[in-house]
Coordinates of C-alpha atoms in Angstrom, one line a residue:
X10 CA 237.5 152.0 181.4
X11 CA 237.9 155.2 183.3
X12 CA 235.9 157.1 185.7
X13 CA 233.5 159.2 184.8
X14 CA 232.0 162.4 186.4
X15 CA 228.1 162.2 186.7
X16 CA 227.4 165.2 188.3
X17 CA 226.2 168.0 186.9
X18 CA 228.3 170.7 188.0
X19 CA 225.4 173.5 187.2
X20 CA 222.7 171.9 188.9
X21 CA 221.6 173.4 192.0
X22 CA 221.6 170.6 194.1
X23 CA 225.1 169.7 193.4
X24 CA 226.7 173.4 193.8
X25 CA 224.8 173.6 197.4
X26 CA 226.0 170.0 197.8
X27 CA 229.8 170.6 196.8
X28 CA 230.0 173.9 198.2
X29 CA 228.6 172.9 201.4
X30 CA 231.3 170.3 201.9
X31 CA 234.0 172.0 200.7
X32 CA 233.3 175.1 203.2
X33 CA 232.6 172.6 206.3
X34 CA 235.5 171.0 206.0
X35 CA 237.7 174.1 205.5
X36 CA 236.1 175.9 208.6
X37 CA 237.0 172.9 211.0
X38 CA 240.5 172.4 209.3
X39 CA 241.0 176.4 210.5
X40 CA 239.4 175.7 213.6
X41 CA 241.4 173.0 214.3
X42 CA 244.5 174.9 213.5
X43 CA 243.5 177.9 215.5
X44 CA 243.4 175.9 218.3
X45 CA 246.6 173.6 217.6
X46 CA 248.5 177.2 217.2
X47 CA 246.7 178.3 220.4
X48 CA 248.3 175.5 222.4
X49 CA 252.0 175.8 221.2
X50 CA 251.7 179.6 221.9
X51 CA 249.1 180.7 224.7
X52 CA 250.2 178.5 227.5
X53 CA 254.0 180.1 226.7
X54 CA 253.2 183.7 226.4
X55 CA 251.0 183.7 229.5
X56 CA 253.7 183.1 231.6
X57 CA 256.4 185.7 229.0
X58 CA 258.4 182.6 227.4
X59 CA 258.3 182.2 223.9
X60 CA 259.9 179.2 224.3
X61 CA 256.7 176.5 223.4
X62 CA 259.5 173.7 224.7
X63 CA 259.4 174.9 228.1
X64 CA 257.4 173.0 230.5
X65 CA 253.9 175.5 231.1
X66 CA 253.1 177.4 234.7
X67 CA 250.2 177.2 236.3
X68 CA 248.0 180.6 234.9
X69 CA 246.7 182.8 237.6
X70 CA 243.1 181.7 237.1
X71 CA 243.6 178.6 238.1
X72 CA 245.5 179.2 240.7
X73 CA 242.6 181.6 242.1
X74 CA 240.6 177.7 242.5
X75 CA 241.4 176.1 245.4
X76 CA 243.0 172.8 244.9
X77 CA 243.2 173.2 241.3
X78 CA 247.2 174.1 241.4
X79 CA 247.8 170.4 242.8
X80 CA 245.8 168.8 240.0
X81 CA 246.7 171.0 237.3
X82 CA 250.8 170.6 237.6
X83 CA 252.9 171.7 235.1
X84 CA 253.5 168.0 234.0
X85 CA 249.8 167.1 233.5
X86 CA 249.4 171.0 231.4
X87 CA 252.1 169.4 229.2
X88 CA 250.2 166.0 228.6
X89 CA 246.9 167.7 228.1
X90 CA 248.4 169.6 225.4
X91 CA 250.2 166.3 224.1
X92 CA 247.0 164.5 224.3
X93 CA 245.0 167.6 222.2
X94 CA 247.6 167.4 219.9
X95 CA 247.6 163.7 219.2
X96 CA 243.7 164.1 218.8
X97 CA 244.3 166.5 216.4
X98 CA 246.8 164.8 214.3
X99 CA 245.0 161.6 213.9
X100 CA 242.1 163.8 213.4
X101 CA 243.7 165.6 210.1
X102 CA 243.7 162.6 207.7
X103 CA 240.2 161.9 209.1
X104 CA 238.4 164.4 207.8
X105 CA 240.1 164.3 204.7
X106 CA 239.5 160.8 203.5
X107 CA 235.9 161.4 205.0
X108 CA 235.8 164.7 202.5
X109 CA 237.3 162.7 199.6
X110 CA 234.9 159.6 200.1
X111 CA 231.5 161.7 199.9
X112 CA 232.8 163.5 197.4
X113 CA 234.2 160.7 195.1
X114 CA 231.1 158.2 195.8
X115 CA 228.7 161.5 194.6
X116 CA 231.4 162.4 191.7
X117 CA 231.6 159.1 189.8
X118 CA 227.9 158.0 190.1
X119 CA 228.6 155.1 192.9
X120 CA 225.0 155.7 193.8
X121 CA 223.4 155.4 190.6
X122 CA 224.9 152.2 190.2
X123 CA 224.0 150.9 192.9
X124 CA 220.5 152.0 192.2
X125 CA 220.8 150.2 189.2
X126 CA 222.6 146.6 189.8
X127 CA 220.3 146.2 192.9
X128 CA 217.0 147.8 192.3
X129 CA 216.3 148.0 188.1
X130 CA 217.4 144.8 187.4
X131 CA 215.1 143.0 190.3
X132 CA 212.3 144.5 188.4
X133 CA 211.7 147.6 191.3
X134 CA 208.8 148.8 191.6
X135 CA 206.7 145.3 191.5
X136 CA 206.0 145.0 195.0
X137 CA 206.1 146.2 198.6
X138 CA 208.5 143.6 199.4
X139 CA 210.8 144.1 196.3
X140 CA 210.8 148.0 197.4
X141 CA 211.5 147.3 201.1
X142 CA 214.5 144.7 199.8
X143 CA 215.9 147.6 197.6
X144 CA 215.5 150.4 200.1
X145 CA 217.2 147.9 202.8
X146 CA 219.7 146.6 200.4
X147 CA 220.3 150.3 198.9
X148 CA 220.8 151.7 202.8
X149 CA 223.4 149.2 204.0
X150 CA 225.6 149.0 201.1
X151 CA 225.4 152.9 200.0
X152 CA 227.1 153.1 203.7
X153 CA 229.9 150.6 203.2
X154 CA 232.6 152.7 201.5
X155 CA 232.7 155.7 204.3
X156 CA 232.5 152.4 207.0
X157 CA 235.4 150.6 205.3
X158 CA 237.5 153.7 205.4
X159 CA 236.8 155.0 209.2
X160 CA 238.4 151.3 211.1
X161 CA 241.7 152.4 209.9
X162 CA 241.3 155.3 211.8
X163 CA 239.1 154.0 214.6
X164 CA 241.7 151.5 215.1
X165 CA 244.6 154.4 215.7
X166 CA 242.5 156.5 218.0
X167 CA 241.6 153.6 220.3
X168 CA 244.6 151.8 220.2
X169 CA 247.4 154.3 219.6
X170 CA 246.5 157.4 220.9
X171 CA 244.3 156.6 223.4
X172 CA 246.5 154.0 224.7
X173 CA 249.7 155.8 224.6
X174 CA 247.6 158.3 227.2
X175 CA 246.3 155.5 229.1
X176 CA 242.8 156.3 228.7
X177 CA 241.7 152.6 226.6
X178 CA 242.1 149.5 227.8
X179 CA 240.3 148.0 225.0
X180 CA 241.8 144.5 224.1
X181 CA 241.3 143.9 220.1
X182 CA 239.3 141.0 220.9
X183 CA 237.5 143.0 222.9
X184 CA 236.8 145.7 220.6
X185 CA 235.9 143.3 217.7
X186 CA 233.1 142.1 219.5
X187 CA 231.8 145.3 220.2
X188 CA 232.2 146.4 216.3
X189 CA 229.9 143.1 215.7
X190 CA 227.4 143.6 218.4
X191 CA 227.1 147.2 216.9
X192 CA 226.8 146.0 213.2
X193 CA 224.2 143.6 214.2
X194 CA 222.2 145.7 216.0
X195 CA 222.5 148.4 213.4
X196 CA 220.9 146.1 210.5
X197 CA 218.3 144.9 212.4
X198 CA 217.0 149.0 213.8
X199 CA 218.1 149.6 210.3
X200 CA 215.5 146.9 208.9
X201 CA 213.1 147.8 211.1
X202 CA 213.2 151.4 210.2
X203 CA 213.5 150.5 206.2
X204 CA 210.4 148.6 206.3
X205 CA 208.3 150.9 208.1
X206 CA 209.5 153.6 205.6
X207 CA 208.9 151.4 202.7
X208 CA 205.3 151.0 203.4
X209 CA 204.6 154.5 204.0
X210 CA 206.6 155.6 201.2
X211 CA 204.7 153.0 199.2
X212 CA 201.1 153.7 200.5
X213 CA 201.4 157.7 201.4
X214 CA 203.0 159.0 198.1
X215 CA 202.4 162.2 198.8
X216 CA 202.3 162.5 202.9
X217 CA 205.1 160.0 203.7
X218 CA 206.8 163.1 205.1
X219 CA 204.6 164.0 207.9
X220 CA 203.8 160.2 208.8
X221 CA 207.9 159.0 208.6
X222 CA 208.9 162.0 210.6
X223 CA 206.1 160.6 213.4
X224 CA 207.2 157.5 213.0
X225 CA 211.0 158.6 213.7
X226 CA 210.3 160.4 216.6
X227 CA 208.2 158.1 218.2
X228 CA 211.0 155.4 217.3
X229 CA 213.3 157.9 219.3
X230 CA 211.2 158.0 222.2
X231 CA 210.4 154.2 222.8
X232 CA 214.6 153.7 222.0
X233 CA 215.2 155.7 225.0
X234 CA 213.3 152.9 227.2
X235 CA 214.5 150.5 225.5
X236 CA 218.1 151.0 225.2
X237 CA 219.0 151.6 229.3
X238 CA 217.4 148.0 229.9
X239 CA 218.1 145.0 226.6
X240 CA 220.8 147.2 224.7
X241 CA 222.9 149.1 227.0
X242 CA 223.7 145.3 229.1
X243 CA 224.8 144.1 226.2
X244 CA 228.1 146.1 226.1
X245 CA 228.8 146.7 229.8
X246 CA 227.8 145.7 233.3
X247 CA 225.6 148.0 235.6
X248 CA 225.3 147.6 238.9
X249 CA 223.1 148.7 241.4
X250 CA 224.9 151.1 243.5
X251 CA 225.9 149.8 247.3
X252 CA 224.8 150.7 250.6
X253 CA 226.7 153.3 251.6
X254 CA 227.6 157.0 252.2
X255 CA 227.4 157.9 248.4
X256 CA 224.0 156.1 247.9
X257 CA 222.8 158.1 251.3
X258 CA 223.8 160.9 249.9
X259 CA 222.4 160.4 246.6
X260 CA 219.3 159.4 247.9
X261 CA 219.2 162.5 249.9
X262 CA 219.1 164.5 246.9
X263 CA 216.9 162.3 244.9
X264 CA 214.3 163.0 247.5
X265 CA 215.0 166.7 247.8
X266 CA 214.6 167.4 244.1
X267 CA 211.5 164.9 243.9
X268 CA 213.0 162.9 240.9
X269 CA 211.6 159.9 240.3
X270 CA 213.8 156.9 239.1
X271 CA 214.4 153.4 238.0
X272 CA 217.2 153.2 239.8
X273 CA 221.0 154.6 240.2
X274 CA 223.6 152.0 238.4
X275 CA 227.5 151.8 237.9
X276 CA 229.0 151.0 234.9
X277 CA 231.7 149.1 234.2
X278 CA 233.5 151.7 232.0
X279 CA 237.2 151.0 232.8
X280 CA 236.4 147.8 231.0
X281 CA 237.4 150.2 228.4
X282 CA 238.5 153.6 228.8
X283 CA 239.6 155.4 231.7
X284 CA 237.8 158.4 230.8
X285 CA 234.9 159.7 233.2
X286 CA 231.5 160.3 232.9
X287 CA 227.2 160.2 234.5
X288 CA 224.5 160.4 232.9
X289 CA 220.5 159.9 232.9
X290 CA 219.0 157.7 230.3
X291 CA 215.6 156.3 230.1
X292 CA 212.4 158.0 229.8
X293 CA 209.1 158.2 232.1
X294 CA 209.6 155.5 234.9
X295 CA 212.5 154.1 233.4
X296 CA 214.4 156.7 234.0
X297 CA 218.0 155.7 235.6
X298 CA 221.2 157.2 236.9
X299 CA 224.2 155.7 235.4
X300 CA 227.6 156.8 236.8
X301 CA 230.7 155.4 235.6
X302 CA 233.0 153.2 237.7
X303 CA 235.8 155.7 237.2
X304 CA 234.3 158.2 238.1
X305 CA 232.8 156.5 241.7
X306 CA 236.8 155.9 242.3
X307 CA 237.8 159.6 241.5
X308 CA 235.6 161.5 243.1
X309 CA 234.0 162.4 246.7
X310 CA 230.8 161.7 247.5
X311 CA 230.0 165.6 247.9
X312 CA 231.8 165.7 244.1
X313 CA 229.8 163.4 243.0
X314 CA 226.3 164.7 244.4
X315 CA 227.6 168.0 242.9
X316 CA 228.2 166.5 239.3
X317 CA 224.7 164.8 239.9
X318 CA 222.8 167.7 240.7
X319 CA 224.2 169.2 237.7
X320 CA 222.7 166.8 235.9
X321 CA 218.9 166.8 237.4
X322 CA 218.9 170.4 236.9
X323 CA 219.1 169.9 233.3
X324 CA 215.3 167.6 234.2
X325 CA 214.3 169.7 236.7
X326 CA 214.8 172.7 234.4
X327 CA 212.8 171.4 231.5
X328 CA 215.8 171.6 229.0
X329 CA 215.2 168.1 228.0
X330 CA 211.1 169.1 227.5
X331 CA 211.7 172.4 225.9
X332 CA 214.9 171.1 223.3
X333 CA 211.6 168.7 222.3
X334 CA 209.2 171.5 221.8
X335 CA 211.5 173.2 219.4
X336 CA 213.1 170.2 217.7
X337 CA 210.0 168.1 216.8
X338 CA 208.4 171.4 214.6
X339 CA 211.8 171.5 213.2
X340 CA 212.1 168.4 212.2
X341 CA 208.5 167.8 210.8
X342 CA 209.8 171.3 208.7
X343 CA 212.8 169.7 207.8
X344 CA 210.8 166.7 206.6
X345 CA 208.6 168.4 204.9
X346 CA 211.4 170.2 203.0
X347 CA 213.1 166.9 202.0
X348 CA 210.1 165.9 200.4
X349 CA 209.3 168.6 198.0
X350 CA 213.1 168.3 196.7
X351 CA 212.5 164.3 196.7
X352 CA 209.9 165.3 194.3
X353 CA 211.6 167.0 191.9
X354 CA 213.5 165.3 188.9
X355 CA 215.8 167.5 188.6
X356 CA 217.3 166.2 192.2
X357 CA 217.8 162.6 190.9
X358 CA 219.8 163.7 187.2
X359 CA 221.7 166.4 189.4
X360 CA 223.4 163.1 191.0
X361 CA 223.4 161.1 187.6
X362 CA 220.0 159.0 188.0
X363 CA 219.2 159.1 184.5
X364 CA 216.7 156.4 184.6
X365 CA 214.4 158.6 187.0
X366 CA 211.5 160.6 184.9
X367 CA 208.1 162.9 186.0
X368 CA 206.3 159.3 185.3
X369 CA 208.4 157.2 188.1
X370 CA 209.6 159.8 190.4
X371 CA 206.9 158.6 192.9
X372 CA 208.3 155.1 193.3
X373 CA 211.9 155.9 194.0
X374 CA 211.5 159.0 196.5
X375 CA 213.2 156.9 199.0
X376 CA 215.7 157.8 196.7
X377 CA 215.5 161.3 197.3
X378 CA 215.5 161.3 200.5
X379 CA 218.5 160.2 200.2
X380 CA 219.9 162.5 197.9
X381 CA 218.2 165.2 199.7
X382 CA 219.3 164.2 202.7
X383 CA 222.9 164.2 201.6
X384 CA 222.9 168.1 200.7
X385 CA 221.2 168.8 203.5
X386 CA 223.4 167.5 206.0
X387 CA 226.3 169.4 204.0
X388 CA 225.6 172.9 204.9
X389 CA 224.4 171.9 208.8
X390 CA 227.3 172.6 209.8
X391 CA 226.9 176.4 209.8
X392 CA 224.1 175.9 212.4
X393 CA 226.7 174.8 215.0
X394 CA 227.5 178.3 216.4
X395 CA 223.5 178.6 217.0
X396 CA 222.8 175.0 218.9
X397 CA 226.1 175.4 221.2
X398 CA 225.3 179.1 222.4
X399 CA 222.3 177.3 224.0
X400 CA 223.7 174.6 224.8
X401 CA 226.0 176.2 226.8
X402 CA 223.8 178.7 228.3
X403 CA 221.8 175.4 229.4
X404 CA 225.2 174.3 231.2
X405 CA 225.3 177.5 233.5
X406 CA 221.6 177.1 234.5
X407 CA 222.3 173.1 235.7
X408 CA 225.4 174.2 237.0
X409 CA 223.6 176.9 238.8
X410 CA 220.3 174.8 239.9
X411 CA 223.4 172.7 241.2
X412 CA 224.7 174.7 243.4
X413 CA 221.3 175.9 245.3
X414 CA 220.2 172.3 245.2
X415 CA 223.5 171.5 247.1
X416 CA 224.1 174.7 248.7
X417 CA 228.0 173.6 248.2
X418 CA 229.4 175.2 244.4
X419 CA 232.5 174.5 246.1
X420 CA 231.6 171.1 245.6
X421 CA 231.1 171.2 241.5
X422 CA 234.2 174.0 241.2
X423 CA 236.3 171.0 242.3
X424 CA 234.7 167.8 240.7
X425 CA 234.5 170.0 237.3
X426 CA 238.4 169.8 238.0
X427 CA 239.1 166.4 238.7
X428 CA 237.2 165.7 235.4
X429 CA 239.0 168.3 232.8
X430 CA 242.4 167.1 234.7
X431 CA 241.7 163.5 234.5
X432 CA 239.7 163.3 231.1
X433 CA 242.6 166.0 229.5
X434 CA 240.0 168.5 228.2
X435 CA 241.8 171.3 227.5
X436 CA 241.8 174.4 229.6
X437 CA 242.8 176.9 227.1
X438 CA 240.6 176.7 223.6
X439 CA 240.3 180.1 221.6
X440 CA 236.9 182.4 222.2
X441 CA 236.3 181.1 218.2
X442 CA 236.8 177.9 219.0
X443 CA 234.5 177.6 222.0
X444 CA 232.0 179.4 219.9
X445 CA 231.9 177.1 217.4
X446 CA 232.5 173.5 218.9
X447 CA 232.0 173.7 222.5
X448 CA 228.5 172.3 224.0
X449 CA 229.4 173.6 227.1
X450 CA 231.3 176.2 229.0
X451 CA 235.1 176.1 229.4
X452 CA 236.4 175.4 233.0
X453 CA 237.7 178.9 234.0
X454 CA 234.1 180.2 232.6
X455 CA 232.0 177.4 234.5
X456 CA 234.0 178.1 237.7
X457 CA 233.6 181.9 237.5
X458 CA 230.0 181.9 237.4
X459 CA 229.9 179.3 240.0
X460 CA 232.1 181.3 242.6
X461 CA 230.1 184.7 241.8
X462 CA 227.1 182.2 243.2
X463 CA 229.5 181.5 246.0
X464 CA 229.6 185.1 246.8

């Protein structure tokens, strides 16, 4: 018996659907080659040699940062754009198999039948537990195909290219563990989550959207108290910082800024990459300051105050507090929005849920959200431009609240290189490219505004 299309190609739902895909995926494949062509060519031409086999120079504006010429050698130019390149070529096959997996699941009615085998023939809608059961079982499985598909290519990144570079040194052993520890913790937030949708999908027919969208972000809040102290331990070590000139220092500017903390930890991180990175995580009182081990080894202790006053300004600067302000209307929008299409029939027959009339349409919406959902998230991806231009523009404020906080931009210019040399970020992406992908500044552009400051 062969496949079968149940789409229907004219509906609505499945041309924003399709369409939405299709053009995501083709704007990051040019994207992606833009930026692949930009590293073969720009890092020649700057320097007048065509030649793309011919180990790069150092470019002038780099040279123009102090110490920046002894990080940046030739030799590491050459393995950043190695390293950007294997990224990239991994990345290819990706995003295609991820493409042709939504697609085909959508195509050939895989959700439908699932519907079907796991919720019709339990006799769905009977109870609040047989609807919890189908939206848990219908959630978990419905994800297993695009799962199944991304190891392979988990499994290359981590242990090919990221090994080849020397960033991982993840053992399989001890990447299995973590792959379980995930999965476990996944189904039982997932659960959670499913039953406490269930009953106010069940109950609130006609308000679920304003009530699950609460519950959500609520859910998001207590998760980020939760997480720093019972799940982040469960996958690495953090220590309390020791006594010394790093933790004076830090302490120092702690006081200064008048943050307020749980604490300031290090992470274990080279357990399993040798990638750097600090961050804050927690909420209220349990807020704590997590720096990586790698990063404690790389960098001075004025660096490191630097990279940490970087990231209180992003507190002290309320971008935290005022991403909130805009996001929760959005969301509750957004919610409200997925509801009204989870209401209408036409959504479920669009995807080939024939079984789905005017008279039952309330009982399945979890269902539409779902579906809903799905197109949705297809056409986010022209948003991007919009969310990293202020992303970015928060980046030069911290940077900025940084450097006064300090009084040392010196300090940041220099750490921000140790990190793009050391991490291989690349130090050349096309203006498009930035504009589209980048959260936050480039290098050269982060260390211009921070020596105009200098000034």
């Amino acid at each position: 018996m062969g496949l079968k299309i149940v789409l229907d190609l004219k509906n609505i739902f499945v041309i924003v659907f399709v369409c939405g895909s299709l053009v995501s995926f083709i704007i990051n494949q040019l994207l992606e080659f833009i930026d692949c062509h930009a590293r073969k060519t720009d890092d020649c031409s700057r320097n007048g040699n065509a030649d793309t086999s011919v180990k790069v120079s150092i470019p002038a504006w780099l040279k123009e940062i102090p110490g920046a010429d002894e990080v940046f050698t030739a030799e590491k130019l050459s393995k950043i754009r190695s390293y950007e390149d294997a990224r990239y070529f991994a990345w290819i096959p990706s995003s295609v198999c991820t493409l042709i997996v939504s697609i085909a699941l959508m195509l050939f009615g895989f959700y439908p039948f699932l519907f079907e085998k796991i919720c019709l023939l339990s006799g769905f809608p009977s109870s609040l537990g047989n609807t919890f059961l189908c939206f848990f079982l219908f959630v978990i499985i419905s994800s297993i195909p695009t799962e199944i598909f991304s190891i392979p290519f988990a499994l290359y990144r981590e242990f090919v290219v990221e090994k080849k570079f020397g960033f991982s040194n993840m053992t399989f052993k001890l990447w299995i563990k973590d792959y379980i520890k995930e999965t476990l913790l996944s189904l039982i937030l997932g659960a959670l989550l499913c039953f406490i949708a269930s009953v106010v999908l069940v109950i609130f027919k006609t308000s679920w959207w304003f009530l699950l969208c609460a519950v959500l972000i609520v859910f998001t809040v207590v998760m980020q108290i939760v997480y720093p102290k019972f799940i982040a331990p469960l996958f690495n070590k953090f220590s309390p910082l020791e006594e010394g000139e790093l933790k004076d220092k830090i302490n120092d500017l702690l006081e200064k800024t008048g943050f307020v903390s749980d604490g300031v930890f290090v992470m274990d991180a080279s357990k399993r990459s040798g990638h750097f990175n600090a961050y804050f995580t927690g909420f209220g009182k349990a807020k704590r300051i997590v720096l990586y081990d790698t990063l404690v080894k790389s960098l001075t202790p004025d660096e490191l105050v630097a990279v940490l006053g970087h990231e209180l300004g992003h507190y002290k600067l309320h971008h935290i507090l005022r991403r909130m302000i805009f996001m929760i209307p959005l969301e509750f929008a957004v919610s409200f929005l997925l509801y009204k299409f989870a209401g209408l029939v036409s959504l479920y027959t669009a995807f080939g849920f024939k079984t789905i009339t005017a008279e039952n349409v309330l009982f399945v919406q979890f269902i539409g959200l779902f579906l809903a959902a799905e197109v949705y998230s297809s056409v986010t991806e022209i948003f991007s431009p919009v969310v990293n231009y202020f992303s970015r523009r928060d980046e030069y404020q911290a940077d900025a609240y940084s450097a006064k906080v300090t009084g040392q931009p010196q300090n940041l210019v220099s750490a921000l290189v140790k990190l793009n040399s050391e991490n291989l970020s690349e130090l050349f992406p096309p203006k498009i490219y930035v504009i589209w992908n980048y959260s936050h500044p480039t290098l050269k552009e982060r260390a211009e505004a921070l020596n105009k400051l200098k000034k």
